[in-house]
Coordinates of N, CA and C in Angstrom, one line a residue:
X1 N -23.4 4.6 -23.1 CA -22.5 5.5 -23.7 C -22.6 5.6 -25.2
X2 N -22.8 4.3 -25.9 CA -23.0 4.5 -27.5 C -23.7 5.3 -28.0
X3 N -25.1 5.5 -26.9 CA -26.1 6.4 -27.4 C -25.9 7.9 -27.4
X4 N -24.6 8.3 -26.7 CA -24.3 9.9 -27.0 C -25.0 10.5 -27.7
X5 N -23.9 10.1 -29.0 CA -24.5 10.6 -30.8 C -25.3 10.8 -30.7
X6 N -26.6 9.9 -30.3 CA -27.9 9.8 -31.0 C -28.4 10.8 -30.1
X7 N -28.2 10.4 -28.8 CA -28.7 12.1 -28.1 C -28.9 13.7 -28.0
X8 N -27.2 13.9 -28.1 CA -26.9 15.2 -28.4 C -26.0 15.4 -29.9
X9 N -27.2 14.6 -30.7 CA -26.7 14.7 -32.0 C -25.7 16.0 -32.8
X10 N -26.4 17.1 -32.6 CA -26.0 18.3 -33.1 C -24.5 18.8 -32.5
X11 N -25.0 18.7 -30.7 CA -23.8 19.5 -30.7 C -22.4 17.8 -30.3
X12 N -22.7 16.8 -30.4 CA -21.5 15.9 -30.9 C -21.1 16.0 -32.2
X13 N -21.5 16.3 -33.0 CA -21.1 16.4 -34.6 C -20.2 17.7 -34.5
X14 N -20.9 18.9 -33.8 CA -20.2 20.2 -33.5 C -18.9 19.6 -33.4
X15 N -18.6 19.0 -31.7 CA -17.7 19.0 -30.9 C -16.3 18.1 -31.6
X16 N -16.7 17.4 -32.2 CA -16.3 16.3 -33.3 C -15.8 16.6 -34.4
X17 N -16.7 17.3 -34.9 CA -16.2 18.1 -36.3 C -16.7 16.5 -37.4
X18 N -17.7 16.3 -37.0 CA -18.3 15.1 -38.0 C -19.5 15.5 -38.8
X19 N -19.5 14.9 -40.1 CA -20.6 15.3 -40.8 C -21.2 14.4 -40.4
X20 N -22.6 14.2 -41.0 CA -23.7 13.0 -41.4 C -23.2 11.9 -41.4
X21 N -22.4 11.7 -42.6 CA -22.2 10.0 -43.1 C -21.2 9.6 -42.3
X22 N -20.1 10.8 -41.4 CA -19.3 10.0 -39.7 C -20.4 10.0 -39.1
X23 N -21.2 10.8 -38.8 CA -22.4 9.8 -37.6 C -22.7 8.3 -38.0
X24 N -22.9 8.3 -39.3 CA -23.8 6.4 -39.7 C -22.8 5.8 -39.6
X25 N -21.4 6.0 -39.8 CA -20.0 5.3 -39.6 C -20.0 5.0 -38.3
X26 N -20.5 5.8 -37.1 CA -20.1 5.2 -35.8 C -21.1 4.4 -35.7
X27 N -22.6 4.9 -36.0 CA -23.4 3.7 -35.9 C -23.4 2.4 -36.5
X28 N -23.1 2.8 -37.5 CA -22.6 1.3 -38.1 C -21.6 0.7 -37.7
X29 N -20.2 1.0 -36.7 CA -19.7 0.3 -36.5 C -20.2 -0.1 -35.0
X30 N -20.7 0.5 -34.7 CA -21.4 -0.4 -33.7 C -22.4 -1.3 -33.8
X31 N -23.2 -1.0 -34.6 CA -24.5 -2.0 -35.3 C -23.6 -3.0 -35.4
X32 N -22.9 -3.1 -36.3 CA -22.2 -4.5 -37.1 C -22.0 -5.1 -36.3
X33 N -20.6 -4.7 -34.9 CA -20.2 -5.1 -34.2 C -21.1 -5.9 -32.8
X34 N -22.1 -4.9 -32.9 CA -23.2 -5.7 -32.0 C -24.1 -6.9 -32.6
X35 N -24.2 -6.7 -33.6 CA -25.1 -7.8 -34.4 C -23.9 -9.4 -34.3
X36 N -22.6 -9.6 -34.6 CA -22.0 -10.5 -34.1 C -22.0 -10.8 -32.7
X37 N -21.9 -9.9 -32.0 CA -22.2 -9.8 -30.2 C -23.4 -10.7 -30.2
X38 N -24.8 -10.2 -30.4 CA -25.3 -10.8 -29.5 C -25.5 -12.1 -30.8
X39 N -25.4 -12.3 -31.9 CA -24.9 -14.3 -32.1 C -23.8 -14.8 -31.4
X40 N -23.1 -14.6 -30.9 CA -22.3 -15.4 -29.9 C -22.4 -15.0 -28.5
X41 N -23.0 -14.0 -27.8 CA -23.4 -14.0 -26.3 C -23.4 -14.9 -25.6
X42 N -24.7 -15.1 -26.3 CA -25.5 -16.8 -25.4 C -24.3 -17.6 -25.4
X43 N -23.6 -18.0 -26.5 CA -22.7 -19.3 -26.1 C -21.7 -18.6 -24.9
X44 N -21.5 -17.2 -25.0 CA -20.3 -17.2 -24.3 C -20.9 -16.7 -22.7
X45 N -22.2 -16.7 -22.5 CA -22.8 -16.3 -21.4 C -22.9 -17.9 -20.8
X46 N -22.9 -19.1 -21.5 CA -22.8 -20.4 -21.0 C -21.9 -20.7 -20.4
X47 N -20.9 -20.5 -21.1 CA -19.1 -21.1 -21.0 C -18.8 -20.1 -19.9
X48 N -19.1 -19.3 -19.7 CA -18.7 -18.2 -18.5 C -19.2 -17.9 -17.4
X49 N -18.7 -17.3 -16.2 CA -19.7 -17.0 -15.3 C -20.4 -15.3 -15.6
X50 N -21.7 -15.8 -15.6 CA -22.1 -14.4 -15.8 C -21.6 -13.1 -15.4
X51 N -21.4 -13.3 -14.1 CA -21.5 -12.1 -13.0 C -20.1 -11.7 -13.9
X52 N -18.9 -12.1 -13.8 CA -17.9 -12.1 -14.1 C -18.1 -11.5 -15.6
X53 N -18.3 -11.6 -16.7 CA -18.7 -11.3 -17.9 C -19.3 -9.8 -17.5
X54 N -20.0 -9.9 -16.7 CA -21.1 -8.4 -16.7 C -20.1 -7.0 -15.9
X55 N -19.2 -7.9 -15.2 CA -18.3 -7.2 -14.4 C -17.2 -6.7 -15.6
X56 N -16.8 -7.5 -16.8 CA -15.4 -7.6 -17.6 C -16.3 -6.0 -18.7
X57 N -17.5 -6.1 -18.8 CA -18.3 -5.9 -19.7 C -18.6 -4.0 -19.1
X58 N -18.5 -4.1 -18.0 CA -18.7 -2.7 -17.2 C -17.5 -1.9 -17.2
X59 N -16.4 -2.4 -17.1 CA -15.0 -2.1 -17.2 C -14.4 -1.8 -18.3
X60 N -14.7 -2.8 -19.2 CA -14.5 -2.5 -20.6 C -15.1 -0.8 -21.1
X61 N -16.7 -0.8 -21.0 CA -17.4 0.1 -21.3 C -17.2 1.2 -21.2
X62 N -16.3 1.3 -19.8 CA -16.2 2.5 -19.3 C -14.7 2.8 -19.7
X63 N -13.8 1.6 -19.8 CA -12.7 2.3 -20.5 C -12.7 3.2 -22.1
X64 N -13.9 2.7 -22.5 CA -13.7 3.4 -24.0 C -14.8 4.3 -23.6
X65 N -15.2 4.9 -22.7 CA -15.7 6.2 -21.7 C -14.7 7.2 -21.9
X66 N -13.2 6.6 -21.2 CA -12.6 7.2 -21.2 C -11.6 7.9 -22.5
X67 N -11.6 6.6 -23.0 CA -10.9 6.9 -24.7 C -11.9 8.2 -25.2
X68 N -13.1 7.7 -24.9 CA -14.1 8.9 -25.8 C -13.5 10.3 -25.7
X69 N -13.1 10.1 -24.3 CA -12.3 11.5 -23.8 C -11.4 12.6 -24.2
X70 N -10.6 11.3 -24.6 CA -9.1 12.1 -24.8 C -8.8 11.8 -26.8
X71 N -9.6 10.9 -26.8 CA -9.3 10.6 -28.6 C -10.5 10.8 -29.5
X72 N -10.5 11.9 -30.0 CA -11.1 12.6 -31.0 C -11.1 12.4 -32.8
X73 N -10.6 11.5 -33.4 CA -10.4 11.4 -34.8 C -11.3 10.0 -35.0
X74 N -11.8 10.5 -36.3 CA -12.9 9.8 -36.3 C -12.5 7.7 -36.5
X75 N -11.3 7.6 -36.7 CA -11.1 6.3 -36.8 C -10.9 5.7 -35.4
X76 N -10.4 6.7 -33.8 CA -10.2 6.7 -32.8 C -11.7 6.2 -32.4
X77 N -12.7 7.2 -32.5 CA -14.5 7.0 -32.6 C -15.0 6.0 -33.2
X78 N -14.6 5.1 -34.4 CA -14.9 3.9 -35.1 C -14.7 2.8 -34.0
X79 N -13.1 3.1 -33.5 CA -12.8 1.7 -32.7 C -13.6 2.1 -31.3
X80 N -13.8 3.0 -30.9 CA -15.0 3.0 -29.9 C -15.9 2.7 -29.4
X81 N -16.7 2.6 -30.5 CA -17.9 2.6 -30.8 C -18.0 1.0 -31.9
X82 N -17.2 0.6 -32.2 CA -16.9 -0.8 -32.2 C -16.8 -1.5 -31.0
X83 N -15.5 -0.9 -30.2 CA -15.8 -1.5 -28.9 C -17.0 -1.4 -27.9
X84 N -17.5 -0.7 -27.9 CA -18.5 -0.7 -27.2 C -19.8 -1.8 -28.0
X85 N -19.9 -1.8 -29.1 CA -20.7 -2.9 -30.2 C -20.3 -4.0 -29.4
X86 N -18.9 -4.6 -29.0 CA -18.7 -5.5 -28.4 C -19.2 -5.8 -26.7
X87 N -18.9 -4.6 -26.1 CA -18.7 -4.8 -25.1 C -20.3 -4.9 -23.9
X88 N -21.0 -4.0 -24.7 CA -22.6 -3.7 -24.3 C -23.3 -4.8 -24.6
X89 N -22.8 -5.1 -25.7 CA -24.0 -6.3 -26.6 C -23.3 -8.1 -26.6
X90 N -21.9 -7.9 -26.6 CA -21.8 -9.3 -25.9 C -21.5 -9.4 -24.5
X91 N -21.1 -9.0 -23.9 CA -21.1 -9.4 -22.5 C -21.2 -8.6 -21.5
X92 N -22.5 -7.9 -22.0 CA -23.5 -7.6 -21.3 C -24.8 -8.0 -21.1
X93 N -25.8 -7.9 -22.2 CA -26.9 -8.2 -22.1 C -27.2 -9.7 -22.1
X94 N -26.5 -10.4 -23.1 CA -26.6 -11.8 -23.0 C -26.2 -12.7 -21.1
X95 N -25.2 -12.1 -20.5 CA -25.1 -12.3 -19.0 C -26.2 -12.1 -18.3
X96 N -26.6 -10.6 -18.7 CA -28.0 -10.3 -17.5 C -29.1 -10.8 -17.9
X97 N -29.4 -11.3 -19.1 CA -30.5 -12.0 -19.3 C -30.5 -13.5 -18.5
X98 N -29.1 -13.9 -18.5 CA -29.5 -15.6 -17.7 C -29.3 -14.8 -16.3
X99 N -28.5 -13.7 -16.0 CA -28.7 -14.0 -14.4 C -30.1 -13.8 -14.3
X100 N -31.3 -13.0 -14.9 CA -32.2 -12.6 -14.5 C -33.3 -14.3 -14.7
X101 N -32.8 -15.4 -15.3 CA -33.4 -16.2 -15.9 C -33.0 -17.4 -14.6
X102 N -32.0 -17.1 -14.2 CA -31.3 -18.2 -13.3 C -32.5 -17.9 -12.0
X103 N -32.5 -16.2 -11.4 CA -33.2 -15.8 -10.4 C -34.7 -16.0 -10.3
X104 N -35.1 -16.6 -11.1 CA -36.5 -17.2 -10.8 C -36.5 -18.7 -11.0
X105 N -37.7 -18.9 -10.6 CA -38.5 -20.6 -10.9 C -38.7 -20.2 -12.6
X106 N -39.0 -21.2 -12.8 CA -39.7 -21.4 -14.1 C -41.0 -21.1 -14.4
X107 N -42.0 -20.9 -13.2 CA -42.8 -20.7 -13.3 C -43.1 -19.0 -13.0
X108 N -41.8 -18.6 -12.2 CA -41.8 -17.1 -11.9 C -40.9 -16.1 -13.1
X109 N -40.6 -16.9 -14.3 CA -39.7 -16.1 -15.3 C -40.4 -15.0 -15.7
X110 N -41.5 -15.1 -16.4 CA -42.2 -13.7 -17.1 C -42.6 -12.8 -16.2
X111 N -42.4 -13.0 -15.0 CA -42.7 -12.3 -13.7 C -41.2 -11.5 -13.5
X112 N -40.4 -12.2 -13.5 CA -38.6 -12.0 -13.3 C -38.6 -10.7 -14.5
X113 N -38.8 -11.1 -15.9 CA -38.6 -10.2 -16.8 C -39.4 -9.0 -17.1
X114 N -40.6 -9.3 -16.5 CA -41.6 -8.1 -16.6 C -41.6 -6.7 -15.8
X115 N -40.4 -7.6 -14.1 CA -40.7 -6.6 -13.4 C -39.0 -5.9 -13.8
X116 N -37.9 -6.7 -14.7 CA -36.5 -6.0 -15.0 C -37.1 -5.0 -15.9
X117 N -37.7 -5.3 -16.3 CA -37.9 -4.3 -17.9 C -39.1 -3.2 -17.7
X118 N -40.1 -3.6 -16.8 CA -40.9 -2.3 -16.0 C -39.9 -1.2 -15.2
X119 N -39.2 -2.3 -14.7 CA -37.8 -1.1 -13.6 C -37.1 -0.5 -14.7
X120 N -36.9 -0.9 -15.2 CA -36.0 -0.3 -16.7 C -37.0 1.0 -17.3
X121 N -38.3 0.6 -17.9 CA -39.2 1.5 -17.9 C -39.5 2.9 -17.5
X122 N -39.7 2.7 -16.2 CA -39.5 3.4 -14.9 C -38.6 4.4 -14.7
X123 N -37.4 4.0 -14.7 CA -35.9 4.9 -14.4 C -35.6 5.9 -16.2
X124 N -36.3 5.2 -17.1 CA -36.2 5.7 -18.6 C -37.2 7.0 -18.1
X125 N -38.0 6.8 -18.0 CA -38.9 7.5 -17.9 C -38.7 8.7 -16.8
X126 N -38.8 8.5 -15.8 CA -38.0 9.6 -14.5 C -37.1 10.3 -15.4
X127 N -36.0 9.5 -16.1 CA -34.4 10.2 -16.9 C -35.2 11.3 -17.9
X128 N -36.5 10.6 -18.5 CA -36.4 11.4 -20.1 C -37.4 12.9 -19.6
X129 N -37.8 12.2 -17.8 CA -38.8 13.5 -17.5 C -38.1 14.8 -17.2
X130 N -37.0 14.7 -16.8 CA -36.3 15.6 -16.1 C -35.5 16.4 -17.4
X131 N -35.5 15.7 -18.7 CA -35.1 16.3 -19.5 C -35.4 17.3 -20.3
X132 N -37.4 17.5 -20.2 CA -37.9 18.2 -21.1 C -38.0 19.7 -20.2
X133 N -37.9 20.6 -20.9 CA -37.9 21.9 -20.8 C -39.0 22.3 -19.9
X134 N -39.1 23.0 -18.8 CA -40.4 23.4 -18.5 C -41.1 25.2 -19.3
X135 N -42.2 25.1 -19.2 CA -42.9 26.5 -19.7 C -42.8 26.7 -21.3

């Protein structure tokens, strides 16, 4: 969901009523807020149970889904998009990285990661195909 903006750049600025420098404002607050995220993940993907974290982390996300909804002012969009800095980048990715780390041998990890991030690949790809215009 953070990546909205960056998608339908134009007409979320429209809908928004945001110039330029509120676009780098939301990215920025999400950059910043993710850049603390994932230095503390790892410790907190230790102390915790993953599944749990990935679960708190999906819930979260999608609550400020719904904020995006109904709250439109750009300081409303700041804490959003902050939260989401938090919520995608700490206790998300740092969880699914050990569950995917836990689910193999040691000798089957780059195998574990090659085939998450091929699948990932994959579904990117299908998504960005259906997107382009035909003719």
């Amino acid at each position: 969901m953070p990546y909205f903006r960056k998608y339908y750049y134009d007409d979320y600025m429209s809908l928004y009523q945001l110039n330029n420098l509120e676009m780098g404002l939301l990215g920025s607050a999400y950059g910043l807020l993710g850049l603390f995220s994932y230095t503390l993940g790892g410790i907190l993907a230790d102390k915790f149970a993953p599944k749990r974290l990935l679960i708190l982390s999906l819930i979260l996300t999608g609550l400020g889904g719904f904020l995006h909804l109904y709250l439109t002012s750009l300081n409303a969009l700041l804490f959003i998009y902050g939260l989401w800095g938090v919520t995608s980048l700490l206790t998300f990715w740092p969880p699914l990285m050990k569950i995917i780390r836990t689910l193999a041998s040691s000798e089957q990890q780059a195998r574990a990661y090659g085939i998450f991030e091929g699948g990932r690949g994959l579904v990117s790809a299908i998504h960005f195909s259906k997107q382009i215009p035909s003719g």
